[in-house]
Coordinates of N, CA and C in Angstrom, one line a residue:
M822 N -8.2 13.7 -12.2 CA -7.2 12.9 -11.5 C -7.9 11.8 -10.8
T823 N -7.4 10.6 -11.0 CA -7.9 9.4 -10.3 C -7.5 9.4 -8.8
G824 N -8.1 8.5 -8.1 CA -7.7 8.3 -6.7 C -6.3 7.8 -6.6
K825 N -5.9 6.9 -7.5 CA -4.6 6.4 -7.5 C -3.6 7.5 -7.7
N826 N -3.9 8.4 -8.7 CA -2.9 9.5 -9.0 C -2.9 10.5 -7.9
A827 N -4.0 10.7 -7.3 CA -4.1 11.7 -6.1 C -3.2 11.2 -5.0
A828 N -3.4 9.9 -4.7 CA -2.6 9.3 -3.6 C -1.1 9.4 -3.9
A829 N -0.7 9.1 -5.1 CA 0.7 9.2 -5.5 C 1.2 10.7 -5.5
A830 N 0.3 11.6 -5.8 CA 0.7 13.0 -5.8 C 0.9 13.5 -4.3
V831 N 0.0 13.0 -3.4 CA 0.1 13.4 -2.0 C 1.5 12.9 -1.5
H832 N 1.9 11.8 -1.9 CA 3.2 11.2 -1.4 C 4.4 11.8 -2.2
G833 N 4.1 12.6 -3.2 CA 5.2 13.1 -4.0 C 6.0 12.1 -4.7
M834 N 5.3 11.1 -5.4 CA 6.0 10.0 -6.0 C 6.6 10.3 -7.3
S835 N 7.9 10.4 -7.3 CA 8.7 10.6 -8.5 C 9.2 9.2 -8.9
G836 N 9.9 9.2 -10.1 CA 10.6 7.9 -10.5 C 11.5 7.4 -9.4
E837 N 12.3 8.3 -8.9 CA 13.3 7.9 -7.8 C 12.5 7.4 -6.6
T838 N 11.4 8.1 -6.2 CA 10.7 7.7 -5.0 C 10.0 6.3 -5.2
W839 N 9.5 6.0 -6.4 CA 9.0 4.7 -6.7 C 10.1 3.6 -6.5
K840 N 11.3 3.9 -7.0 CA 12.4 2.9 -6.8 C 12.7 2.7 -5.3
R841 N 12.7 3.8 -4.5 CA 12.9 3.6 -3.1 C 11.8 2.9 -2.4
H842 N 10.5 3.2 -2.8 CA 9.4 2.5 -2.3 C 9.4 1.0 -2.6
A843 N 10.0 0.6 -3.7 CA 10.1 -0.8 -4.1 C 11.0 -1.6 -3.3
N844 N 11.8 -0.9 -2.5 CA 12.7 -1.6 -1.5 C 11.9 -2.5 -0.6
P845 N 12.2 -3.8 -0.4 CA 11.4 -4.6 0.5 C 11.3 -4.0 1.9
W846 N 12.3 -3.3 2.4 CA 12.2 -2.7 3.7 C 11.0 -1.7 3.7
S847 N 10.9 -1.0 2.6 CA 9.8 0.0 2.6 C 8.4 -0.7 2.6
V848 N 8.3 -1.7 1.7 CA 7.1 -2.5 1.6 C 6.7 -3.1 3.0
W849 N 7.6 -3.8 3.6 CA 7.2 -4.5 4.8 C 7.0 -3.6 6.0
T850 N 7.7 -2.5 6.1 CA 7.5 -1.6 7.2 C 6.3 -0.8 7.0
R851 N 5.8 -0.6 5.8 CA 4.5 0.0 5.6 C 3.3 -0.9 6.2
F852 N 3.5 -2.2 6.1 CA 2.5 -3.1 6.7 C 2.5 -2.9 8.2
A853 N 3.6 -2.6 8.8 CA 3.7 -2.4 10.2 C 2.9 -1.2 10.6
A854 N 2.7 -0.3 9.7 CA 2.0 1.0 10.0 C 0.5 0.7 10.3
I855 N 0.0 -0.4 9.8 CA -1.4 -0.6 10.0 C -1.8 -0.8 11.4
P856 N -1.2 -1.8 12.1 CA -1.5 -1.9 13.6 C -1.0 -0.7 14.4
A857 N 0.1 0.0 13.9 CA 0.6 1.2 14.6 C -0.5 2.3 14.6
F858 N -1.1 2.5 13.4 CA -2.1 3.5 13.3 C -3.4 3.1 14.1
E859 N -3.7 1.8 14.1 CA -4.9 1.4 14.8 C -4.6 1.6 16.3
L860 N -3.5 1.2 16.8 CA -3.1 1.4 18.2 C -3.1 2.9 18.6
A861 N -2.6 3.8 17.7 CA -2.6 5.2 17.9 C -4.0 5.7 18.1
V862 N -5.0 5.3 17.2 CA -6.3 5.8 17.4 C -7.0 5.2 18.6
W863 N -6.8 3.9 18.8 CA -7.4 3.2 20.0 C -6.9 3.8 21.3
S864 N -5.7 4.3 21.3 CA -5.1 4.9 22.5 C -5.8 6.1 23.0
R865 N -6.8 6.6 22.3 CA -7.6 7.8 22.7 C -8.2 7.5 24.1
Q866 N -8.5 6.2 24.3 CA -9.0 5.8 25.6 C -8.1 6.1 26.8
W867 N -6.8 6.0 26.5 CA -5.9 6.3 27.6 C -5.2 7.6 27.5
L868 N -5.0 8.1 26.3 CA -4.2 9.3 26.1 C -5.1 10.6 25.8
G869 N -6.4 10.4 25.5 CA -7.2 11.5 25.2 C -6.7 12.1 23.8
W870 N -6.7 13.4 23.8 CA -6.3 14.1 22.5 C -4.9 13.9 22.2
W871 N -4.1 13.5 23.2 CA -2.6 13.2 22.9 C -2.5 12.1 21.9
C872 N -3.5 11.3 21.7 CA -3.4 10.2 20.7 C -3.1 10.8 19.3
L873 N -3.5 12.0 19.1 CA -3.2 12.6 17.8 C -1.8 12.7 17.5
A874 N -0.9 12.9 18.5 CA 0.5 12.9 18.3 C 1.0 11.6 17.7
A875 N 0.4 10.5 18.2 CA 0.8 9.1 17.7 C 0.3 9.0 16.3
V876 N -0.9 9.5 16.0 CA -1.5 9.4 14.7 C -0.6 10.2 13.7
V877 N -0.2 11.4 14.1 CA 0.6 12.2 13.2 C 2.0 11.5 13.0
A878 N 2.5 10.9 14.0 CA 3.8 10.1 13.9 C 3.6 9.0 12.8
V879 N 2.5 8.3 12.8 CA 2.3 7.2 11.9 C 2.2 7.8 10.5
V880 N 1.4 8.8 10.3 CA 1.2 9.5 9.0 C 2.6 10.0 8.5
A881 N 3.3 10.6 9.4 CA 4.7 11.1 9.0 C 5.6 10.0 8.5
W882 N 5.5 8.8 9.2 CA 6.3 7.6 8.9 C 5.9 7.2 7.5
L883 N 4.6 7.2 7.2 CA 4.1 6.7 5.8 C 4.7 7.6 4.7
W884 N 4.7 8.9 5.0 CA 5.3 9.8 4.0 C 6.8 9.6 3.9
L885 N 7.5 9.5 5.0 CA 8.9 9.3 5.0 C 9.4 8.0 4.5
N886 N 8.6 7.0 4.7 CA 8.9 5.6 4.3 C 9.3 5.4 2.9
V887 N 8.6 6.1 2.0 CA 8.8 5.9 0.5 C 10.1 6.7 0.1
R888 N 10.7 7.4 1.0 CA 11.9 8.1 0.7 C 13.2 7.6 1.4
L889 N 13.0 6.8 2.4 CA 14.0 6.5 3.4 C 15.0 5.4 2.9
F890 N 14.5 4.4 2.2 CA 15.3 3.3 1.8 C 16.0 3.4 0.5
E891 N 17.0 2.7 0.2 CA 17.8 2.7 -1.0 C 16.9 2.3 -2.2
P892 N 17.1 2.9 -3.3 CA 16.3 2.5 -4.5 C 16.8 1.1 -4.9
V893 N 15.8 0.3 -5.5 CA 16.1 -1.1 -5.9 C 15.5 -1.3 -7.3
E894 N 16.1 -2.2 -8.0 CA 15.6 -2.7 -9.3 C 14.6 -3.8 -9.0
P895 N 13.7 -4.1 -10.0 CA 12.6 -5.0 -9.7 C 13.1 -6.5 -9.8
T896 N 13.9 -6.9 -8.9 CA 14.4 -8.3 -8.9 C 13.7 -9.2 -7.9
G897 N 13.1 -8.6 -6.8 CA 12.4 -9.4 -5.8 C 10.9 -9.3 -5.9
W898 N 10.2 -10.1 -5.2 CA 8.7 -10.1 -5.2 C 8.1 -8.8 -4.9
A899 N 8.5 -8.2 -3.8 CA 8.0 -6.9 -3.4 C 8.3 -5.8 -4.4
A900 N 9.5 -5.8 -4.8 CA 9.9 -4.7 -5.8 C 9.1 -4.8 -7.1
R901 N 9.0 -6.1 -7.6 CA 8.2 -6.2 -8.8 C 6.8 -5.7 -8.6
G902 N 6.2 -6.0 -7.4 CA 4.9 -5.6 -7.1 C 4.7 -4.1 -7.1
I903 N 5.7 -3.4 -6.5 CA 5.6 -1.9 -6.5 C 5.8 -1.3 -7.9
Y904 N 6.7 -1.9 -8.7 CA 6.9 -1.5 -10.0 C 5.6 -1.7 -10.8
G905 N 4.9 -2.8 -10.5 CA 3.6 -3.0 -11.2 C 2.6 -2.0 -10.7
E906 N 2.6 -1.7 -9.4 CA 1.7 -0.7 -8.9 C 1.9 0.7 -9.6
R907 N 3.1 1.0 -9.9 CA 3.4 2.2 -10.6 C 2.7 2.2 -12.0
L908 N 2.8 1.0 -12.7 CA 2.1 0.9 -14.0 C 0.6 1.1 -13.8
H909 N 0.0 0.6 -12.7 CA -1.4 0.8 -12.5 C -1.7 2.3 -12.3
V910 N -0.9 3.0 -11.5 CA -1.1 4.4 -11.3 C -1.0 5.2 -12.6
D911 N -0.1 4.7 -13.5 CA 0.1 5.4 -14.8 C -0.9 5.0 -15.8
G912 N -1.8 4.1 -15.4 CA -2.9 3.7 -16.4 C -2.5 2.7 -17.4
K913 N -1.4 1.9 -17.1 CA -0.9 0.9 -18.0 C -1.3 -0.5 -17.6
V914 N -2.6 -0.7 -17.4 CA -3.1 -2.0 -16.9 C -3.9 -2.7 -18.0
P915 N -3.5 -3.9 -18.5 CA -4.2 -4.6 -19.5 C -5.6 -5.1 -18.9
A916 N -6.5 -5.2 -19.8 CA -7.9 -5.6 -19.4 C -8.0 -6.8 -18.5
E917 N -7.1 -7.8 -18.8 CA -7.2 -9.1 -18.0 C -6.8 -8.9 -16.5
H918 N -6.2 -7.8 -16.2 CA -5.8 -7.5 -14.8 C -6.8 -6.6 -14.1
K919 N -7.6 -5.8 -14.8 CA -8.4 -4.8 -14.2 C -9.5 -5.4 -13.3
T920 N -10.2 -6.4 -13.7 CA -11.3 -7.0 -12.9 C -10.7 -7.5 -11.5
T921 N -9.6 -8.2 -11.6 CA -9.1 -8.8 -10.3 C -8.6 -7.6 -9.4
L922 N -7.9 -6.6 -10.0 CA -7.4 -5.5 -9.2 C -8.6 -4.7 -8.6
N923 N -9.6 -4.5 -9.4 CA -10.8 -3.8 -8.8 C -11.4 -4.6 -7.7
W924 N -11.5 -5.9 -7.8 CA -12.0 -6.7 -6.7 C -11.1 -6.6 -5.4
L925 N -9.9 -6.6 -5.6 CA -8.9 -6.5 -4.5 C -9.0 -5.2 -3.9
I926 N -9.1 -4.1 -4.7 CA -9.2 -2.8 -4.1 C -10.5 -2.7 -3.4
A927 N -11.6 -3.2 -3.9 CA -12.9 -3.2 -3.2 C -12.9 -3.9 -1.9
S928 N -12.3 -5.1 -1.9 CA -12.2 -5.9 -0.6 C -11.3 -5.1 0.4
G929 N -10.3 -4.5 -0.1 CA -9.5 -3.7 0.8 C -10.2 -2.5 1.4
L930 N -11.1 -1.9 0.6 CA -11.9 -0.8 1.1 C -12.9 -1.2 2.1
V931 N -13.5 -2.4 1.8 CA -14.4 -3.0 2.8 C -13.7 -3.2 4.1
G932 N -12.5 -3.7 4.0 CA -11.7 -3.9 5.2 C -11.4 -2.6 5.9
F933 N -11.1 -1.6 5.2 CA -10.9 -0.2 5.7 C -12.1 0.3 6.5
V934 N -13.3 0.1 5.9 CA -14.5 0.5 6.6 C -14.7 -0.3 7.9
L935 N -14.4 -1.6 7.9 CA -14.5 -2.3 9.1 C -13.5 -1.8 10.2
I936 N -12.3 -1.5 9.7 CA -11.3 -0.9 10.6 C -11.8 0.4 11.2
A937 N -12.4 1.2 10.4 CA -12.9 2.5 10.9 C -14.0 2.3 11.9
W938 N -14.9 1.3 11.6 CA -16.0 1.0 12.5 C -15.5 0.5 13.8
G939 N -14.5 -0.4 13.8 CA -13.9 -0.9 15.0 C -13.2 0.1 15.8
L940 N -12.6 1.1 15.2 CA -11.9 2.2 15.9 C -12.9 3.2 16.5
V941 N -13.9 3.5 15.7 CA -14.9 4.4 16.3 C -15.7 3.8 17.4
A942 N -16.1 2.5 17.3 CA -16.9 1.9 18.3 C -16.0 1.2 19.4
L943 N -14.7 1.2 19.2 CA -13.8 0.5 20.1 C -14.2 -1.0 20.2
S944 N -14.5 -1.6 19.0 CA -14.9 -3.0 19.0 C -13.8 -3.8 18.3
M945 N -13.4 -4.9 18.9 CA -12.3 -5.6 18.4 C -12.6 -6.5 17.2
W946 N -13.8 -7.0 17.1 CA -14.1 -7.9 16.0 C -14.1 -7.2 14.6
P947 N -14.7 -6.1 14.4 CA -14.6 -5.4 13.1 C -13.2 -4.9 12.8
L948 N -12.5 -4.5 13.9 CA -11.1 -4.1 13.7 C -10.2 -5.2 13.2
T949 N -10.3 -6.3 13.9 CA -9.5 -7.5 13.5 C -9.9 -8.0 12.1
L950 N -11.2 -8.2 11.8 CA -11.6 -8.7 10.5 C -11.2 -7.7 9.4
G951 N -11.3 -6.4 9.7 CA -10.9 -5.4 8.7 C -9.4 -5.4 8.4
T952 N -8.6 -5.6 9.5 CA -7.2 -5.6 9.4 C -6.8 -6.8 8.5
V953 N -7.4 -8.0 8.8 CA -7.1 -9.2 8.0 C -7.4 -8.9 6.6
M954 N -8.6 -8.4 6.3 CA -9.0 -8.1 4.9 C -8.1 -7.1 4.2
V955 N -7.7 -6.1 4.9 CA -6.8 -5.1 4.3 C -5.4 -5.7 4.0
V956 N -4.9 -6.5 4.9 CA -3.5 -7.1 4.7 C -3.6 -8.1 3.6
F957 N -4.6 -9.0 3.6 CA -4.6 -10.0 2.6 C -4.9 -9.4 1.2
A958 N -5.8 -8.4 1.1 CA -6.0 -7.7 -0.2 C -4.7 -7.0 -0.7
Q959 N -4.0 -6.4 0.3 CA -2.8 -5.7 -0.2 C -1.7 -6.7 -0.6
L960 N -1.6 -7.8 0.1 CA -0.6 -8.8 -0.3 C -0.9 -9.4 -1.7
W961 N -2.2 -9.7 -1.9 CA -2.7 -10.2 -3.2 C -2.5 -9.2 -4.3
R962 N -2.8 -7.9 -4.0 CA -2.5 -6.9 -5.0 C -1.1 -6.8 -5.3
I963 N -0.2 -6.8 -4.3 CA 1.3 -6.8 -4.6 C 1.6 -7.9 -5.6
D964 N 1.1 -9.1 -5.3 CA 1.4 -10.3 -6.1 C 0.9 -10.0 -7.5
R965 N -0.3 -9.5 -7.6 CA -0.9 -9.3 -8.9 C -0.2 -8.2 -9.7
Y966 N 0.3 -7.2 -9.0 CA 1.1 -6.1 -9.6 C 2.4 -6.7 -10.1
G967 N 3.0 -7.6 -9.4 CA 4.2 -8.3 -9.8 C 4.0 -9.0 -11.2
L968 N 2.8 -9.7 -11.3 CA 2.5 -10.4 -12.5 C 2.3 -9.3 -13.6
L969 N 1.6 -8.3 -13.3 CA 1.4 -7.2 -14.3 C 2.8 -6.6 -14.8
F970 N 3.7 -6.4 -13.9 CA 5.0 -5.9 -14.2 C 5.8 -6.9 -15.1
Q971 N 5.7 -8.1 -14.7 CA 6.4 -9.1 -15.6 C 5.8 -9.2 -17.0
Q972 N 4.5 -9.1 -17.1 CA 3.9 -9.1 -18.4 C 4.3 -7.9 -19.2
H973 N 4.4 -6.8 -18.5 CA 4.8 -5.5 -19.1 C 6.2 -5.7 -19.7
L974 N 7.1 -6.3 -18.9 CA 8.5 -6.5 -19.4 C 8.5 -7.4 -20.6
R975 N 7.7 -8.4 -20.7 CA 7.7 -9.3 -21.8 C 7.2 -8.6 -23.1
E976 N 6.2 -7.7 -22.9 CA 5.6 -7.1 -24.0 C 6.3 -5.8 -24.5
Q977 N 7.1 -5.2 -23.7 CA 7.7 -4.0 -24.2 C 8.9 -4.2 -25.1
S978 N 9.2 -3.2 -25.9 CA 10.4 -3.4 -26.8 C 11.6 -3.0 -26.0
P979 N 12.8 -3.4 -26.4 CA 14.0 -3.1 -25.6 C 14.2 -1.6 -25.5
D980 N 13.7 -0.8 -26.4 CA 13.9 0.7 -26.3 C 13.0 1.4 -25.3
D981 N 11.9 0.7 -24.9 CA 10.9 1.3 -24.0 C 11.5 1.3 -22.5
A982 N 11.1 2.3 -21.8 CA 11.4 2.3 -20.4 C 10.1 2.6 -19.6
I983 N 10.1 2.1 -18.4 CA 8.9 2.4 -17.6 C 9.0 3.7 -16.9

């Protein structure tokens, strides 16, 4: 099982769940979870171990988020991106997309490492730089996934379904 498949399995991503996650409200509110998680961890300075309650709340939100919103068809930018992400998880990525996606995933991971460093050391500059890297990499990945999805639609026969 790949990392992408494992993450999808942890979230219990079914076909219906993917359609709900494609809702723009789901996509954009997941971005809001990044600073919320960072604040929850940073709050250990003020809250001590009680900060774990805030961390658990953010993690619970991330799990609930992909189930909460109405399912949508891939008509908008964010929805096409999530439908393309599903293709990636399912291993349906043409070679011309793999290199770019791997670079975007790698840059997002570097950003995640910087976030972790900033949170452990309570240092603002790696936290801020890491957050910017993660957000930009994720936005670019969503855009790339949208292109992947559109290419998939052009290439599939009318009888195929994703």
